[in-house]
Short mmCIF file of C-alpha atoms and ligand atoms in Angstrom, two decimals:
data_model
loop_
_atom_site.label_atom_id
_atom_site.label_comp_id
_atom_site.label_asym_id
_atom_site.label_seq_id
_atom_site.Cartn_x
_atom_site.Cartn_y
_atom_site.Cartn_z
CA UNK A 70 38.41 -10.78 49.60
CA UNK A 71 37.54 -11.06 53.26
CA UNK A 72 33.86 -11.69 53.81
CA UNK A 73 32.09 -11.26 57.13
CA UNK A 74 28.64 -12.80 57.57
CA UNK A 75 26.06 -11.75 60.15
CA UNK A 76 23.41 -14.28 61.14
CA UNK A 77 20.64 -14.83 63.67
CA UNK A 78 19.54 -18.39 63.06
CA UNK A 79 19.80 -21.49 60.92
CA UNK A 80 22.48 -20.08 58.64
CA UNK A 81 21.60 -22.05 55.53
CA UNK A 82 22.63 -19.08 53.41
CA UNK A 83 25.86 -18.83 55.39
CA UNK A 84 26.51 -22.49 54.62
CA UNK A 85 25.85 -21.92 50.91
CA UNK A 86 28.36 -19.04 50.95
CA UNK A 87 30.99 -21.07 52.85
CA UNK A 88 30.58 -23.94 50.38
CA UNK A 89 30.79 -21.61 47.37
CA UNK A 90 34.04 -20.13 48.72
CA UNK A 91 35.59 -23.54 49.34
CA UNK A 92 34.46 -24.78 45.91
CA UNK A 93 36.17 -21.78 44.29
CA UNK A 94 32.90 -20.23 43.10
CA UNK A 95 33.57 -17.09 45.13
CA UNK A 96 36.94 -15.34 44.99
CA UNK A 97 36.94 -14.78 48.71
CA UNK A 98 36.79 -16.44 52.09
CA UNK A 99 34.39 -16.16 54.97
CA UNK A 100 36.75 -14.73 57.58
CA UNK A 101 34.30 -14.08 60.41
CA UNK A 102 30.73 -14.95 61.40
CA UNK A 103 28.83 -12.86 63.94
CA UNK A 104 25.52 -13.87 65.48
CA UNK A 105 23.30 -11.79 67.72
CA UNK A 106 21.85 -15.01 69.14
CA UNK A 107 23.79 -17.64 71.08
CA UNK A 108 23.51 -21.34 70.25
CA UNK A 109 22.09 -21.01 66.74
CA UNK A 110 22.72 -23.62 64.06
CA UNK A 111 24.57 -21.13 61.86
CA UNK A 112 27.37 -20.94 64.44
CA UNK A 113 27.83 -24.68 64.09
CA UNK A 114 28.28 -24.26 60.33
CA UNK A 115 31.04 -21.74 61.06
CA UNK A 116 32.67 -24.05 63.62
CA UNK A 117 32.57 -27.03 61.26
CA UNK A 118 34.32 -24.98 58.60
CA UNK A 119 36.91 -23.68 61.07
CA UNK A 120 35.72 -20.10 60.67
CA UNK A 121 36.14 -17.59 63.50
CA UNK A 122 32.80 -16.74 65.04
CA UNK A 123 31.42 -14.64 67.87
CA UNK A 124 28.12 -13.95 69.54
CA UNK A 125 27.26 -10.32 70.14
CA UNK A 126 23.98 -10.51 72.00
CA UNK A 127 21.85 -7.46 71.28
CA UNK A 128 20.12 -7.89 74.65
CA UNK A 129 23.33 -6.82 76.38
CA UNK A 130 23.16 -3.33 74.84
CA UNK A 131 21.02 -0.41 75.94
CA UNK A 132 20.28 0.86 72.44
CA UNK A 133 20.39 -0.20 68.81
CA UNK A 134 23.22 2.27 68.30
CA UNK A 135 25.33 0.77 71.10
CA UNK A 136 24.79 -2.72 69.67
CA UNK A 137 25.69 -1.54 66.18
CA UNK A 138 28.91 0.07 67.46
CA UNK A 139 29.81 -3.24 69.10
CA UNK A 140 29.28 -4.97 65.73
CA UNK A 141 31.53 -2.45 63.98
CA UNK A 142 34.23 -2.99 66.62
CA UNK A 143 33.94 -6.78 66.30
CA UNK A 144 34.32 -6.62 62.53
CA UNK A 145 37.29 -4.25 62.53
CA UNK A 146 40.08 -6.82 63.08
CA UNK A 147 38.98 -8.91 60.08
CA UNK A 148 38.95 -5.84 57.78
CA UNK A 149 36.01 -7.10 55.73
CA UNK A 150 35.84 -6.21 52.05
CA UNK A 151 32.24 -7.41 52.00
CA UNK A 152 29.71 -7.74 54.82
CA UNK A 153 26.82 -10.10 54.17
CA UNK A 154 23.61 -10.17 56.17
CA UNK A 155 22.24 -13.70 56.00
CA UNK A 156 19.08 -14.04 58.05
CA UNK A 157 20.29 -11.32 60.42
CA UNK A 158 17.13 -10.26 62.21
CA UNK A 159 18.09 -6.88 63.63
CA UNK A 160 17.32 -3.52 62.11
CA UNK A 161 20.62 -1.72 61.63
CA UNK A 162 21.22 1.97 62.33
CA UNK A 163 23.46 4.44 60.47
CA UNK A 164 26.15 3.65 63.08
CA UNK A 165 26.63 0.32 61.32
CA UNK A 166 25.44 1.03 57.80
CA UNK A 167 27.59 4.16 57.39
CA UNK A 168 30.98 2.46 57.74
CA UNK A 169 30.00 -0.40 55.42
CA UNK A 170 27.71 1.22 52.86
CA UNK A 171 28.58 0.01 49.37
CA UNK A 172 29.98 -3.27 50.68
CA UNK A 173 26.94 -4.43 52.60
CA UNK A 174 24.49 -6.95 51.09
CA UNK A 175 21.25 -8.45 52.40
CA UNK A 176 18.90 -11.12 51.13
CA UNK A 177 15.19 -10.55 51.53
CA UNK A 178 12.60 -13.28 50.88
CA UNK A 179 10.35 -11.39 48.47
CA UNK A 180 10.49 -9.89 45.03
CA UNK A 181 11.39 -6.38 46.14
CA UNK A 182 9.96 -3.77 46.23
CA UNK A 183 7.04 -6.03 47.17
CA UNK A 184 6.73 -6.99 50.83
CA UNK A 185 9.54 -5.34 52.74
CA UNK A 186 9.55 -6.39 56.40
CA UNK A 187 8.32 -9.67 57.89
CA UNK A 188 5.94 -12.53 56.93
CA UNK A 189 6.66 -12.08 53.25
CA UNK A 190 5.48 -15.51 52.11
CA UNK A 191 2.16 -15.32 53.94
CA UNK A 192 1.60 -11.87 52.51
CA UNK A 193 2.26 -13.15 48.97
CA UNK A 194 -0.18 -16.04 49.56
CA UNK A 195 -2.84 -13.75 51.06
CA UNK A 196 -2.54 -11.42 48.06
CA UNK A 197 -3.12 -14.33 45.65
CA UNK A 198 0.23 -13.74 43.93
CA UNK A 199 1.27 -16.18 41.22
CA UNK A 200 4.90 -16.08 42.30
CA UNK A 201 7.12 -15.32 45.26
CA UNK A 202 10.88 -15.13 45.43
CA UNK A 203 13.91 -13.56 47.00
CA UNK A 204 16.11 -10.57 46.27
CA UNK A 205 19.74 -9.76 47.07
CA UNK A 206 20.14 -6.02 47.56
CA UNK A 207 22.64 -3.46 48.78
CA UNK A 208 21.81 -2.22 52.25
CA UNK A 209 21.10 1.44 52.74
CA UNK A 210 19.36 3.20 55.59
CA UNK A 211 15.93 2.40 54.12
CA UNK A 212 14.73 -0.97 55.49
CA UNK A 213 14.78 -3.58 52.69
CA UNK A 214 14.92 -0.58 50.36
CA UNK A 215 18.51 -0.47 49.07
CA UNK A 216 19.18 -1.06 45.36
CA UNK A 217 18.31 -4.63 44.30
CA UNK A 218 21.04 -6.70 42.62
CA UNK A 219 19.50 -10.03 41.64
CA UNK A 220 16.21 -11.82 42.27
CA UNK A 221 14.95 -15.38 41.88
CA UNK A 222 11.29 -16.04 41.13
CA UNK A 223 9.49 -19.04 42.59
CA UNK A 224 6.03 -20.00 41.30
CA UNK A 225 3.35 -20.37 43.98
CA UNK A 226 1.63 -23.76 43.78
CA UNK A 227 -2.06 -24.19 44.68
CA UNK A 228 -1.24 -26.30 47.78
CA UNK A 229 1.47 -23.98 49.11
CA UNK A 230 1.57 -22.64 52.61
CA UNK A 231 4.17 -20.22 53.97
CA UNK A 232 6.48 -23.07 55.03
CA UNK A 233 6.45 -24.96 51.74
CA UNK A 234 7.00 -21.71 49.86
CA UNK A 235 9.84 -20.70 52.19
CA UNK A 236 11.62 -23.99 51.54
CA UNK A 237 11.56 -23.53 47.76
CA UNK A 238 12.53 -19.87 48.03
CA UNK A 239 15.47 -20.75 50.28
CA UNK A 240 16.76 -23.28 47.76
CA UNK A 241 16.96 -20.43 45.23
CA UNK A 242 18.55 -18.13 47.81
CA UNK A 243 21.40 -20.60 48.10
CA UNK A 244 22.09 -19.98 44.39
CA UNK A 245 21.63 -16.23 44.12
CA UNK A 246 23.55 -15.17 47.23
CA UNK A 247 26.80 -16.82 46.11
CA UNK A 248 26.21 -15.38 42.62
CA UNK A 249 25.90 -11.83 43.94
CA UNK A 250 28.84 -12.32 46.32
CA UNK A 251 31.02 -13.47 43.44
CA UNK A 252 29.97 -10.50 41.32
CA UNK A 253 31.09 -8.29 44.18
CA UNK A 254 34.31 -10.15 44.95
CA UNK A 255 35.35 -10.16 41.29
CA UNK A 256 34.92 -6.38 41.12
CA UNK A 257 31.93 -6.52 38.76
CA UNK A 258 29.30 -5.27 41.21
CA UNK A 259 29.31 -1.86 42.86
CA UNK A 260 26.96 0.60 44.52
CA UNK A 261 27.13 4.05 42.92
CA UNK A 262 25.09 7.23 43.21
CA UNK A 263 22.88 5.94 40.37
CA UNK A 264 22.21 2.63 42.13
CA UNK A 265 23.73 -0.83 41.77
CA UNK A 266 25.92 -1.43 38.73
CA UNK A 267 27.14 -4.69 37.20
CA UNK A 268 30.03 -4.36 34.75
CA UNK A 269 29.44 -0.61 34.80
CA UNK A 270 25.78 -0.82 33.75
CA UNK A 271 23.09 0.49 36.09
CA UNK A 272 20.80 -2.37 37.06
CA UNK A 273 17.02 -2.34 36.53
CA UNK A 274 14.96 -1.06 39.48
CA UNK A 275 14.12 -4.59 40.69
CA UNK A 276 17.57 -6.03 39.99
CA UNK A 277 18.54 -8.76 37.53
CA UNK A 278 16.55 -11.96 37.01
CA UNK A 279 18.72 -14.85 38.21
CA UNK A 280 17.26 -17.08 35.50
CA UNK A 281 19.38 -15.14 33.00
CA UNK A 282 22.58 -15.94 34.93
CA UNK A 283 22.23 -19.37 36.52
C1 GRF B 341 16.30 -16.30 54.52
O1 GRF B 341 15.12 -16.81 53.98
C2 GRF B 341 16.48 -14.85 54.18
O2 GRF B 341 15.80 -14.46 53.04
C3 GRF B 341 15.87 -14.14 55.36
O3 GRF B 341 16.12 -14.96 56.47
C4 GRF B 341 16.27 -16.31 56.04
C5 GRF B 341 17.54 -16.82 56.64
O4 GRF B 341 17.70 -18.19 56.51
N1 GRF B 341 16.45 -12.81 55.47
P1 GRF B 341 19.09 -18.89 56.92
O5 GRF B 341 19.38 -18.49 58.35
O6 GRF B 341 20.13 -18.40 55.97
O7 GRF B 341 18.82 -20.35 56.81
#
């Protein structure tokens, strides 16, 4: 399976995916990394692993649609079986989502459907939640609203701030993203008209609890 990963920043999830592929935990290889920002740390992870990478700077395009078409064109030569958004901080339009729907995953740092959008950890803290977390989901045209696949829960400690919480959530992300990618690459995970399915079974509305699988 050819995997393409889109990033905008540190790329710690990208690194977890690269490592899982090279350790044989994912039946696939990261064939291409695209970043919309030049100079980010994630590109160095790709370079160190000898993975082809390119910057497609959104600021060079007049519209979201034009940028998304450039992304589609950049991905075409690698013929990705799976496209993974890993800290990719651009809202995608149907120009991009259409061609890849059903093989497009994102990770969102909340227990979806709670807190779509930004500042998820601060919002969980402000609400007095007992736990935060992260969710891998299929991408559809609804922002952070595609069918969830798997989530990891992280208890909120009394002394937590958004940064300390983000660090613990990210550590779990590095487990659940490779898990979901392997489900997809091994043909167990699919997006159907009824939602996400694993081994043919429709998944619960919030996805599967990673604690049952890790
Ligand atoms: C992750 O926390 C992910 O949930 C969010 O952006 C962050 C990306 O981190 N979408 P990294 O670039 O993978 O380190």
